[in-house]
């Protein structure tokens, strides 16, 4: 089943800000594209006036002075859309979202619970209409065909044997192909899907790329299409059902601990470990809360998993709404891989490594992965690009050797700060400088070490820098540079402080 | 009256208190104390480096790096760096290319950037309690009310249990009591002369005062890090007089902070 929301951005906005809907004025969303404001999405009223996406906002305003224009927020649209699609799980657990506004639900095998595919379709249509979303829905044998029928406005249920015949009169745009490809096909006179059926395949691929035939085959079930699911079901999981719903976070934490024990045992027996774990709390009223934790190394240690969830849930106390209580708690392991059976206590080294990766997990899950980093050396001679803070849980990068001959500071400012420096001779080291309103008299200096921008950046290359290691009267050591060469690159070079030596 | 029977009883009580206090912490796991020039570094204990103002903080991190590098090399365990939470004067972040000159492999470093003092303290305690960590360097130059005797005591206990060595960089103006085993006060000192270039600064030097030490002994030295041998040693200072520690008054710190 394909569910398309052609007016999703405007519908969502109208729903969140009902005042926009009342006047009946046409609504348009615009985005900033290359310093121009262009239309991004329109509602039905705006479309009927002849406005189109990609039009300059100024032009649209000229055509329709009473147009209501709001800046588009694609990220929020996507988030809200995912949230809506999560509710399609009432029909089937296999829900997939590929782009905002396009959802697929695999209802195979689930139709009997609702009394047929047509009943599901009718139920969904009724619910969406009540919620105020304009949607096009179609059910067909393949996701591709369902999409095509929905996009062409042929609603209803199309049985698998009739697919080919029913697709033939539809325009080629419905095949989920690139707009440019569709345009080229039309110019060749290929306007209907049916015209492609008997075309020789090789020239078509040569002319229009692989995607066209792939999409056609997918629609006609000649090729299978595996859609990534919105909420993939875990292969390994443990769950707990409650006759009496639990409503406190503490009870959920307790059950998570028990489930961690069960899941850990299952994984251990299978010789596997997971890198991501997700705890799903199913509420009585069909709502779900999901909490996931990530680990830096595949693990199956119950104590470790339980501790990570303990900390996560503790932090989410106010965010999780138990409502009428949870009736099912499921803990699933994702991204599982084979782990060697470790005799943890037998070897100190292995135990220490395990303790370290568990520490990284605890820190990253509580503080956020970006706050717990390792320092990777990078292959660049520009000081600010020579290293990078990389999340400690990220896979290791290729090793780069540092040049031990270079004397580099222990601390570096992420943005060099401009200083006022006074040099005795134009090309020499400064005798004093002032930084953050304090003046420093320098007694020692060495340099310059000349660092030019990378050769491959020909255009807007940064000026060459001359680095000096300087020391003030009290023995504090700084790394400063002059930006620009005298008379060649800059009229008056500027000085910057970039780092500190111990 | 014989004093003889009292003695064994007292010894037994002492032993009991000791076990109660230490909870049977495996002191052997931490390894034995080692000398670093004139300094003695005991693993499994909290050390404090009190810094004279934020301008001397990079110098202090250099010394902390030198110490933690030695610990990392001895234990073959990484060093966790906990950065100052936001809201204090920024002096940048640890620079991978500069670590090797203090004998620290950049691959052995984990940098934690906490958002608040509370998070920083929590992360420190987690790191200090993890047996997979060699040393933990915590920058906390801004005095904070959370960082009191209890907090440092907890750190000390965590370190004792796991054998890690937390090194605390604090401001010398911070008068909060602390349970650290040793406390040094340090400031940058004019560097040694470079043997090839008279105008350039050579090996870095620090003025170090041992203020407090459980094992006893106090002292003040000028320490020098030898880039070539990778050793910390007492510097042979001649000629120029070093500025007195007291010269860097706390007013300067207060003026900037």
XYZ file of C-alpha atoms in Angstrom:
759
model
C 0.000 0.000 0.000
C 1.381 3.390 -0.905
C 0.223 6.504 0.906
C 1.206 9.801 -0.695
C 0.804 13.216 0.807
C 1.290 15.675 -2.041
C 0.526 18.644 0.213
C 2.309 17.445 3.326
C 4.319 20.612 4.199
C 1.338 22.945 3.906
C -1.077 20.499 5.536
C 1.245 20.073 8.481
C 1.653 23.791 8.905
C -2.084 24.402 8.728
C -2.626 21.760 11.350
C -0.054 23.193 13.717
C -1.175 26.790 13.108
C -4.927 26.684 12.538
C -5.058 30.449 12.003
C -3.428 29.976 8.608
C -6.343 27.868 7.469
C -9.135 30.213 8.375
C -8.972 33.089 5.958
C -8.882 30.799 2.979
C -5.947 32.783 1.656
C -3.523 30.810 -0.484
C -0.539 29.535 1.477
C 2.960 29.026 0.149
C 6.166 27.897 1.755
C 9.427 29.318 0.507
C 13.043 28.358 0.917
C 16.299 30.211 0.490
C 18.089 29.016 -2.619
C 21.215 30.865 -3.648
C 20.259 34.094 -1.949
C 16.850 34.096 -3.589
C 13.565 33.164 -1.997
C 11.831 30.477 -3.990
C 8.553 28.678 -3.496
C 8.944 25.243 -2.004
C 5.424 23.984 -1.448
C 1.950 25.261 -2.119
C -1.514 24.472 -0.919
C -4.456 23.794 -3.248
C -5.635 27.408 -3.286
C -2.200 28.689 -4.232
C -1.795 26.060 -6.898
C -5.097 26.961 -8.506
C -3.758 30.491 -8.992
C -1.060 29.110 -11.250
C 1.840 29.387 -8.845
C 4.407 26.605 -9.011
C 7.258 25.382 -6.821
C 10.602 26.917 -7.753
C 9.008 30.233 -8.650
C 10.574 33.306 -7.094
C 8.618 34.498 -4.082
C 8.597 38.052 -5.416
C 6.938 36.912 -8.652
C 4.369 34.923 -6.721
C 3.584 37.961 -4.572
C 3.118 40.034 -7.689
C 0.631 37.534 -9.093
C -1.195 37.126 -5.816
C -0.768 39.997 -3.323
C -2.715 38.271 -0.564
C -0.478 35.194 -0.605
C 0.553 34.004 2.848
C 4.197 32.987 2.692
C 5.999 31.101 5.446
C 9.546 29.837 5.465
C 9.764 26.094 4.847
C 11.191 23.775 7.487
C 11.975 20.521 5.697
C 13.524 18.927 8.780
C 10.443 19.496 10.875
C 8.315 18.233 8.009
C 10.324 15.038 7.862
C 10.145 14.534 11.603
C 6.408 15.088 11.764
C 5.954 12.764 8.802
C 7.837 9.959 10.499
C 5.726 10.449 13.541
C 2.560 10.182 11.495
C 3.826 7.098 9.676
C 4.598 5.393 12.961
C 0.851 5.335 13.436
C 0.396 3.298 10.255
C 1.801 0.462 12.295
C -1.746 -0.173 13.391
C -2.172 -1.911 10.026
C 1.175 -3.635 9.660
C 4.575 -3.514 11.356
C 6.303 -3.101 7.990
C 6.164 0.656 7.397
C 8.702 2.381 5.201
C 9.364 6.033 4.510
C 11.702 6.902 1.701
C 11.016 10.542 1.210
C 8.942 12.981 3.159
C 5.392 12.661 1.922
C 5.729 9.105 0.605
C 5.001 6.139 2.834
C 4.688 2.454 2.096
C 2.908 -0.070 4.250
C 3.244 -3.767 3.534
C -0.199 -5.096 4.395
C 0.400 -8.592 3.017
C -1.114 -11.029 5.461
C -2.572 -8.325 7.649
C -5.683 -7.681 5.537
C -7.561 -10.529 7.169
C -7.441 -8.771 10.509
C -9.343 -5.849 9.062
C -11.613 -7.602 6.630
C -9.771 -7.144 3.360
C -7.444 -4.677 1.739
C -10.288 -2.417 0.715
C -11.331 -2.128 4.345
C -7.844 -1.072 5.386
C -7.760 1.501 2.625
C -11.138 2.892 3.563
C -10.247 3.019 7.233
C -6.999 4.851 6.588
C -8.638 7.282 4.161
C -11.334 8.077 6.688
C -8.822 8.666 9.462
C -6.562 10.861 7.350
C -9.475 12.926 6.128
C -10.691 13.434 9.663
C -7.212 14.586 10.606
C -7.213 17.075 7.744
C -4.519 15.613 5.506
C -5.006 15.269 1.785
C -3.656 11.874 0.843
C -3.681 9.574 -2.157
C -3.785 5.903 -1.304
C -3.563 2.824 -3.460
C -3.041 -0.861 -2.798
C -1.261 -2.995 -5.358
C 0.954 -6.049 -5.636
C 4.242 -4.160 -5.476
C 5.323 -0.930 -3.792
C 6.213 0.484 -7.203
C 2.783 -0.207 -8.664
C 1.008 1.055 -5.560
C 3.009 4.256 -5.787
C 2.175 4.624 -9.472
C -1.547 4.193 -8.905
C -1.562 6.508 -5.929
C 0.420 9.176 -7.774
C -1.845 8.944 -10.825
C -4.893 9.251 -8.615
C -6.187 5.785 -9.440
C -7.224 4.914 -5.925
C -8.480 1.634 -4.634
C -7.185 -1.879 -4.690
C -5.585 -3.168 -7.889
C -5.099 -6.914 -7.883
C -1.729 -8.300 -8.947
C -2.860 -9.892 -12.279
C -4.377 -6.619 -13.467
C -1.352 -4.524 -12.610
C 0.275 -4.550 -16.011
C -2.848 -3.607 -17.895
C -3.818 -0.961 -15.362
C -0.360 0.635 -15.413
C -0.200 0.927 -19.200
C -2.280 4.115 -19.648
C -0.588 6.006 -16.793
C 1.919 8.794 -17.499
C 5.571 7.794 -17.084
C 6.138 10.252 -14.196
C 4.460 7.831 -11.808
C 7.364 5.404 -12.042
C 9.485 7.133 -9.359
C 12.062 8.252 -11.895
C 14.056 11.441 -12.077
C 12.094 14.421 -13.404
C 14.800 15.066 -16.019
C 14.560 11.495 -17.309
C 10.779 11.759 -17.488
C 11.082 14.970 -19.479
C 13.473 13.349 -21.939
C 11.185 10.346 -22.327
C 8.266 12.626 -23.086
C 10.268 14.417 -25.752
C 10.918 11.059 -27.362
C 7.182 10.536 -27.465
C 7.185 7.964 -24.684
C 4.402 9.379 -22.567
C 2.667 6.303 -21.197
C 4.043 3.470 -19.097
C 2.565 0.956 -21.544
C 4.779 2.248 -24.344
C 7.831 1.001 -22.459
C 6.596 -2.571 -22.168
C 7.713 -3.749 -25.594
C 10.704 -1.506 -26.075
C 14.094 -3.224 -26.445
C 15.780 -3.034 -23.075
C 19.391 -2.392 -24.013
C 18.855 0.937 -25.854
C 16.561 2.134 -23.099
C 19.222 1.501 -20.471
C 21.903 3.071 -22.619
C 19.859 6.186 -23.138
C 18.130 6.692 -19.806
C 20.224 4.842 -17.273
C 19.534 1.777 -15.220
C 16.988 3.385 -12.967
C 14.165 3.528 -15.506
C 13.999 -0.189 -16.171
C 14.684 -0.990 -12.560
C 11.654 1.040 -11.517
C 9.525 -0.540 -14.230
C 10.587 -4.053 -13.224
C 9.929 -3.267 -9.586
C 6.442 -2.050 -10.394
C 5.709 -5.159 -12.479
C 7.136 -7.510 -9.819
C 9.880 -8.691 -12.171
C 12.376 -7.507 -9.627
C 11.932 -7.574 -5.884
C 12.258 -4.368 -3.962
C 13.317 -4.399 -0.341
C 12.281 -1.198 1.354
C 14.163 -0.142 4.438
C 11.695 -0.253 7.285
C 10.962 2.682 9.508
C 11.237 0.476 12.551
C 13.085 -2.678 11.629
C 12.167 -5.652 13.732
C 15.108 -6.992 15.676
C 16.277 -10.497 14.982
C 17.234 -11.035 18.585
C 14.970 -9.724 21.221
C 13.479 -10.402 24.590
C 10.084 -9.191 25.663
C 7.891 -9.057 28.663
C 4.112 -8.829 28.735
C 2.171 -7.433 31.625
C -1.346 -8.467 32.514
C -1.560 -5.355 34.614
C 0.045 -2.421 32.764
C 3.021 -0.829 34.441
C 3.062 2.922 34.632
C 6.222 4.030 36.410
C 9.613 4.524 34.866
C 11.159 2.610 37.727
C 9.118 -0.442 36.846
C 10.180 -0.054 33.214
C 13.804 0.166 34.334
C 13.384 -2.962 36.390
C 11.941 -4.836 33.439
C 14.736 -3.527 31.200
C 17.244 -5.002 33.612
C 15.540 -8.399 33.489
C 15.259 -8.270 29.704
C 18.923 -7.369 29.439
C 19.697 -10.560 31.311
C 17.531 -12.652 28.964
C 18.791 -10.996 25.810
C 22.411 -11.192 26.940
C 22.028 -14.906 27.460
C 20.433 -15.412 24.048
C 23.190 -13.463 22.361
C 25.912 -15.227 24.302
C 24.567 -18.618 23.284
C 24.510 -17.532 19.656
C 28.032 -16.154 19.977
C 26.834 -12.706 18.979
C 26.892 -9.221 20.353
C 24.895 -6.119 19.481
C 26.133 -2.608 18.811
C 22.758 -0.966 19.281
C 19.956 -1.860 21.619
C 16.451 -0.551 21.544
C 13.917 -0.699 24.291
C 10.347 -0.361 23.046
C 7.620 0.414 25.513
C 4.169 -0.350 24.086
C 1.464 1.657 25.683
C -2.026 0.342 26.213
C -3.408 2.905 23.788
C -1.238 1.835 20.850
C 1.433 4.455 21.432
C 5.069 3.522 21.628
C 8.105 4.958 23.314
C 11.509 3.971 22.039
C 14.813 4.371 23.801
C 17.995 3.221 22.198
C 21.599 3.027 23.292
C 24.690 2.496 21.216
C 27.899 0.752 22.151
C 31.384 1.174 20.757
C 32.035 -2.548 20.580
C 29.573 -5.389 20.116
C 28.501 -6.532 23.523
C 26.336 -9.182 25.112
C 27.080 -8.373 28.720
C 23.747 -8.122 30.575
C 25.192 -5.891 33.273
C 26.561 -3.448 30.719
C 23.345 -3.270 28.687
C 21.278 -2.875 31.827
C 23.504 -0.092 33.112
C 23.303 1.840 29.848
C 19.513 1.673 29.892
C 19.406 2.610 33.525
C 21.259 5.815 32.796
C 19.264 6.594 29.662
C 15.897 6.039 31.293
C 16.909 7.989 34.314
C 17.663 10.968 32.093
C 14.351 10.565 30.250
C 12.167 10.455 33.327
C 10.215 13.544 32.376
C 10.132 12.804 28.634
C 8.450 9.426 28.700
C 4.727 9.641 29.174
C 3.372 6.395 30.519
C -0.240 7.376 29.886
C -2.426 4.480 30.957
C 0.595 2.250 31.372
C 2.777 -0.044 29.306
C 1.581 -3.531 28.548
C 4.569 -4.844 26.643
C 8.268 -4.085 26.927
C 10.641 -5.338 24.280
C 14.409 -5.138 24.170
C 15.929 -5.775 20.769
C 19.529 -6.073 19.619
C 20.528 -4.467 16.328
C 23.676 -4.472 14.250
C 24.662 -7.787 15.708
C 27.952 -9.379 14.860
C 29.968 -12.367 15.939
C 31.913 -11.754 19.098
C 34.677 -13.975 20.342
C 33.827 -15.575 23.649
C 35.918 -13.734 26.189
C 36.966 -15.115 29.477
C 36.656 -11.734 31.032
C 38.263 -12.367 34.347
C 41.019 -14.625 33.124
C 43.097 -12.025 31.362
C 43.779 -8.621 32.766
C 44.321 -7.107 29.367
C 40.980 -8.263 27.974
C 39.224 -7.141 31.144
C 40.842 -3.719 30.931
C 39.850 -3.339 27.275
C 36.297 -4.352 28.043
C 36.193 -1.913 30.958
C 37.438 0.840 28.685
C 34.876 0.292 25.951
C 32.154 0.084 28.571
C 33.316 3.408 29.965
C 33.192 4.956 26.491
C 29.632 3.684 26.053
C 28.479 5.019 29.372
C 29.993 8.428 28.721
C 28.738 8.675 25.138
C 25.230 7.541 25.951
C 24.832 10.002 28.766
C 26.710 13.013 27.402
C 26.132 12.377 23.702
C 28.506 10.776 21.233
C 29.939 14.106 20.086
C 31.119 14.964 23.566
C 33.265 11.887 24.002
C 35.954 11.928 21.383
C 39.299 10.577 20.458
C 41.972 12.583 18.711
C 42.746 11.406 15.199
C 45.760 12.673 13.350
C 44.927 13.788 9.844
C 47.064 13.937 6.778
C 47.335 17.699 6.438
C 50.084 20.156 7.127
C 47.664 22.925 8.002
C 47.729 23.055 11.782
C 43.974 23.307 12.214
C 43.354 20.353 9.917
C 46.142 18.159 11.222
C 43.946 16.566 13.849
C 40.269 16.105 14.488
C 38.022 15.213 17.375
C 36.163 12.077 16.302
C 33.481 10.381 18.407
C 35.142 7.650 20.420
C 32.514 5.162 19.323
C 33.197 5.735 15.607
C 35.086 3.021 13.731
C 38.844 3.594 13.707
C 40.318 5.531 10.817
C 43.505 4.849 8.917
C 46.532 5.625 11.033
C 48.546 8.722 10.174
C 51.972 9.195 11.664
C 52.805 12.485 13.279
C 56.038 14.170 12.340
C 58.022 14.017 15.572
C 60.387 16.713 14.347
C 57.717 19.400 14.454
C 57.336 21.254 17.685
C 53.618 21.742 18.204
C 51.638 23.306 21.072
C 49.738 21.188 23.585
C 46.687 23.398 23.382
C 45.189 24.919 20.301
C 42.458 27.506 19.917
C 39.709 26.312 17.613
C 39.608 29.766 16.078
C 42.883 31.682 16.057
C 42.408 34.959 17.890
C 43.651 38.186 16.461
C 46.336 39.910 18.495
C 48.051 43.255 18.203
C 51.707 42.605 17.725
C 54.628 44.957 17.573
C 57.585 43.674 15.620
C 60.964 45.349 15.490
C 61.548 44.520 11.868
C 58.752 43.813 9.409
C 59.728 40.224 8.770
C 60.808 39.380 12.289
C 59.137 38.032 15.408
C 57.187 40.484 17.534
C 58.695 42.093 20.621
C 55.354 42.319 22.358
C 51.746 41.567 21.695
C 48.443 42.156 23.355
C 45.743 39.543 23.519
C 42.425 39.801 25.294
C 43.360 43.291 26.426
C 46.526 42.223 28.227
C 49.942 43.031 26.914
C 52.798 40.533 26.922
C 56.452 41.365 26.543
C 58.310 38.661 24.708
C 61.834 37.691 25.579
C 62.383 34.742 23.313
C 61.211 33.736 19.894
C 62.016 31.212 17.257
C 60.789 30.963 13.739
C 59.387 31.597 11.308
C 57.926 28.314 10.223
C 56.212 29.121 6.993
C 52.969 27.272 6.337
C 51.181 27.908 3.076
C 47.702 26.782 2.197
C 47.281 23.448 0.498
C 48.274 23.530 -3.146
C 45.057 21.983 -4.376
C 43.069 24.924 -3.156
C 43.953 27.343 -5.890
C 40.926 29.537 -5.596
C 40.370 31.547 -2.455
C 43.491 30.123 -0.883
C 44.269 31.486 2.540
C 47.308 33.740 2.875
C 50.608 32.181 3.843
C 51.350 32.115 7.540
C 54.596 32.557 9.377
C 54.488 30.814 12.713
C 56.666 31.837 15.666
C 57.169 30.144 18.988
C 57.475 32.928 21.524
C 57.950 33.135 25.249
C 56.987 35.953 27.547
C 58.866 37.255 30.561
C 57.308 34.771 32.931
C 57.969 31.738 30.826
C 54.587 31.219 29.209
C 55.000 29.994 25.672
C 52.710 30.868 22.781
C 52.285 29.910 19.168
C 51.529 32.966 17.093
C 51.520 33.637 13.403
C 51.548 36.477 10.961
C 49.027 36.087 8.192
C 50.199 37.187 4.789
C 53.647 37.937 3.498
C 54.787 41.538 3.555
C 54.255 43.333 0.266
C 53.473 40.168 -1.631
C 50.158 39.022 -0.222
C 48.853 41.593 2.192
C 49.324 45.286 2.720
C 49.303 45.133 6.489
C 49.613 41.584 7.751
C 47.587 40.585 10.741
C 48.800 38.602 13.721
C 47.002 35.745 15.393
C 47.440 33.611 18.467
C 46.846 29.992 17.622
C 48.025 27.856 20.498
C 49.906 27.414 23.730
C 53.011 25.460 24.520
C 53.448 23.953 27.915
C 49.533 -2.549 85.718
C 50.805 -4.153 82.617
C 50.534 -2.353 79.324
C 51.360 -5.498 77.402
C 47.854 -6.879 76.644
C 46.699 -3.503 75.320
C 49.149 -3.475 72.448
C 47.883 -6.480 70.428
C 44.315 -5.342 70.950
C 45.169 -1.917 69.622
C 46.927 -3.419 66.637
C 43.947 -5.603 65.891
C 41.631 -2.596 66.081
C 43.907 -0.598 63.831
C 43.916 -3.375 61.288
C 40.171 -3.586 61.425
C 39.767 0.130 60.849
C 42.170 -0.108 57.996
C 40.190 -2.858 56.313
C 36.989 -0.980 56.933
C 38.386 2.161 55.429
C 39.943 0.524 52.434
C 37.252 -2.120 51.967
C 40.004 -4.449 50.937
C 40.937 -2.353 47.926
C 43.525 -4.168 45.877
C 46.364 -1.740 46.256
C 48.587 -4.048 44.269
C 46.472 -3.510 41.159
C 47.450 0.119 41.040
C 51.136 -0.634 40.779
C 53.757 0.958 42.898
C 54.618 4.605 43.172
C 57.299 5.832 40.842
C 59.581 8.791 40.786
C 59.320 11.454 38.157
C 62.326 13.627 38.731
C 61.920 14.844 42.282
C 58.172 14.122 42.231
C 56.698 10.860 43.400
C 53.561 9.764 41.613
C 51.412 7.221 43.367
C 48.940 5.458 41.081
C 45.488 4.886 42.465
C 45.441 8.269 44.165
C 44.101 11.698 43.432
C 46.697 14.353 42.651
C 46.062 18.030 42.411
C 47.888 20.620 40.414
C 47.032 24.111 41.524
C 47.579 26.637 38.799
C 48.333 30.327 39.124
C 45.612 31.746 36.941
C 44.359 30.636 33.605
C 47.397 31.967 31.769
C 49.464 29.240 33.346
C 46.899 26.565 32.515
C 48.616 25.396 29.308
C 51.833 24.961 31.241
C 49.964 22.941 33.827
C 48.379 20.755 31.161
C 51.864 20.126 29.824
C 53.027 18.865 33.189
C 49.838 16.820 33.611
C 50.457 15.362 30.145
C 54.016 14.459 31.033
C 52.856 12.675 34.172
C 49.890 10.937 32.543
C 52.051 9.920 29.585
C 54.368 8.118 31.965
C 51.422 6.405 33.628
C 49.966 5.417 30.252
C 53.295 3.952 29.239
C 53.625 1.985 32.479
C 50.069 0.656 32.570
C 49.475 0.531 28.785
C 46.102 2.115 29.394
C 44.733 5.294 27.826
C 44.393 8.761 29.298
C 40.998 10.426 29.653
C 40.951 14.195 29.319
C 37.993 15.976 30.826
C 37.726 19.487 29.523
C 36.606 22.476 31.454
C 32.845 22.851 31.133
C 31.624 25.921 29.337
C 31.551 29.241 31.040
C 35.225 29.642 31.683
C 37.938 31.374 29.728
C 38.686 29.264 26.712
C 42.247 28.260 26.157
C 41.420 25.823 23.423
C 41.569 22.093 23.298
C 44.272 19.457 23.466
C 46.168 19.297 20.188
C 47.024 15.855 18.871
C 50.233 16.964 17.167
C 51.584 18.440 20.388
C 50.973 15.422 22.582
C 53.825 13.325 21.272
C 56.417 15.790 22.518
C 55.259 14.916 26.032
C 55.434 11.226 25.414
C 51.717 10.719 24.879
C 50.413 8.826 21.883
C 47.347 10.654 20.466
C 45.692 7.255 19.999
C 45.762 6.848 23.777
C 43.606 9.867 24.452
C 39.897 10.196 25.057
C 38.661 13.768 25.220
C 35.426 14.393 27.070
C 33.751 17.785 26.671
C 31.063 18.017 29.306
C 28.407 20.684 29.179
C 28.147 21.462 32.870
C 30.149 21.083 36.035
C 27.785 18.360 37.148
C 28.387 16.359 33.996
C 32.122 16.927 34.274
C 32.173 15.594 37.787
C 30.058 12.600 36.864
C 32.300 11.789 33.891
C 35.385 12.163 36.069
C 34.038 9.769 38.619
C 33.078 7.251 35.944
C 36.530 7.494 34.383
C 38.342 7.348 37.703
C 36.406 4.231 38.626
C 37.085 2.392 35.370
C 39.893 -0.098 35.584
C 40.646 0.264 31.870
C 41.945 3.810 32.288
C 45.491 4.800 33.180
C 45.150 8.446 34.115
C 42.363 11.007 34.120
C 43.240 14.655 33.640
C 40.519 17.024 34.746
C 40.619 20.720 34.026
C 38.528 22.596 36.499
C 40.053 26.002 36.873
C 36.878 27.754 37.771
C 36.031 27.174 41.420
C 32.720 25.406 41.723
C 30.581 24.576 44.719
C 30.065 20.996 43.562
C 33.766 20.392 43.829
C 34.100 20.053 47.548
C 35.711 17.715 50.002
C 33.050 15.063 49.434
C 33.509 15.095 45.686
C 37.278 14.792 45.901
C 36.960 12.098 48.539
C 34.696 10.109 46.217
C 37.223 10.525 43.438
C 39.993 9.343 45.722
C 37.991 6.264 46.714
C 37.099 5.490 43.090
C 40.754 5.800 42.135
C 41.832 3.564 45.000
C 39.398 0.866 43.949
C 40.274 0.910 40.278
C 43.937 1.885 40.294
C 43.551 4.863 37.955
C 45.333 8.131 38.633
C 43.167 11.243 38.473
C 45.073 14.482 38.080
C 43.120 17.557 38.894
C 44.025 20.970 37.481
C 42.591 23.586 39.795
C 43.039 27.215 40.397
C 45.485 28.176 43.134
C 42.947 30.726 44.322
C 40.395 28.019 45.047
C 40.394 27.591 48.804
C 38.001 24.618 48.910
C 39.470 21.753 50.929
C 40.259 18.629 49.038
C 40.969 14.987 49.755
C 43.780 14.776 47.217
C 46.788 12.734 48.233
C 49.270 15.228 46.853
C 48.964 18.830 45.888
C 51.396 20.744 43.761
C 51.363 24.405 42.937
C 52.802 25.217 39.607
C 53.555 28.110 37.325
C 55.382 28.416 34.058
C 59.062 29.240 34.388
C 61.396 30.720 31.795
C 62.513 27.886 29.608
C 65.990 26.492 29.276
C 68.255 27.980 26.666
C 68.211 26.269 23.330
C 71.680 25.020 22.588
C 71.418 25.904 18.889
C 69.580 29.178 19.007
C 70.187 31.638 21.798
C 67.012 33.568 21.110
C 64.729 30.558 21.012
C 63.114 28.920 24.008
C 64.344 25.460 24.776
C 62.974 22.751 27.017
C 59.883 23.826 28.926
C 60.246 24.446 32.623
C 57.861 24.759 35.499
C 58.183 26.056 38.992
C 56.675 23.378 41.170
C 55.960 23.520 44.870
C 54.858 20.393 46.677
C 52.325 21.751 49.130
C 50.835 18.635 50.531
C 51.830 15.039 50.415
C 50.491 12.088 52.375
C 53.864 10.455 52.399
C 55.418 13.565 53.896
C 58.018 15.824 52.452
C 57.606 19.192 50.871
C 59.737 21.086 48.531
C 60.017 23.504 45.674
C 61.812 22.837 42.452
C 62.193 24.032 38.938
C 61.371 21.067 36.748
C 62.372 20.662 33.162
C 60.948 18.371 30.506
C 63.653 17.063 28.246
C 62.190 16.852 24.748
C 64.947 14.577 23.582
C 65.029 11.953 26.296
C 61.394 12.334 27.304
C 62.267 12.665 30.974
C 61.218 15.067 33.674
C 64.110 16.281 35.779
C 65.118 18.988 38.132
C 66.501 21.865 36.162
C 69.909 23.239 36.745
C 69.151 26.893 37.094
C 71.904 29.382 36.961
C 72.235 32.962 36.119
C 68.755 34.345 35.962
C 66.672 34.484 39.072
C 63.240 32.996 38.781
C 60.248 35.140 39.604
C 58.806 34.405 42.984
C 55.609 32.438 43.130
C 53.971 35.028 45.291
C 54.470 37.610 42.566
C 51.562 36.219 40.651
C 48.880 37.396 42.928
C 45.356 36.149 42.990
C 44.098 39.566 42.032
C 45.160 38.827 38.514
C 42.992 35.745 38.456
C 40.057 37.596 39.882
C 40.501 40.410 37.409
C 40.187 38.129 34.426
C 37.668 35.576 35.618
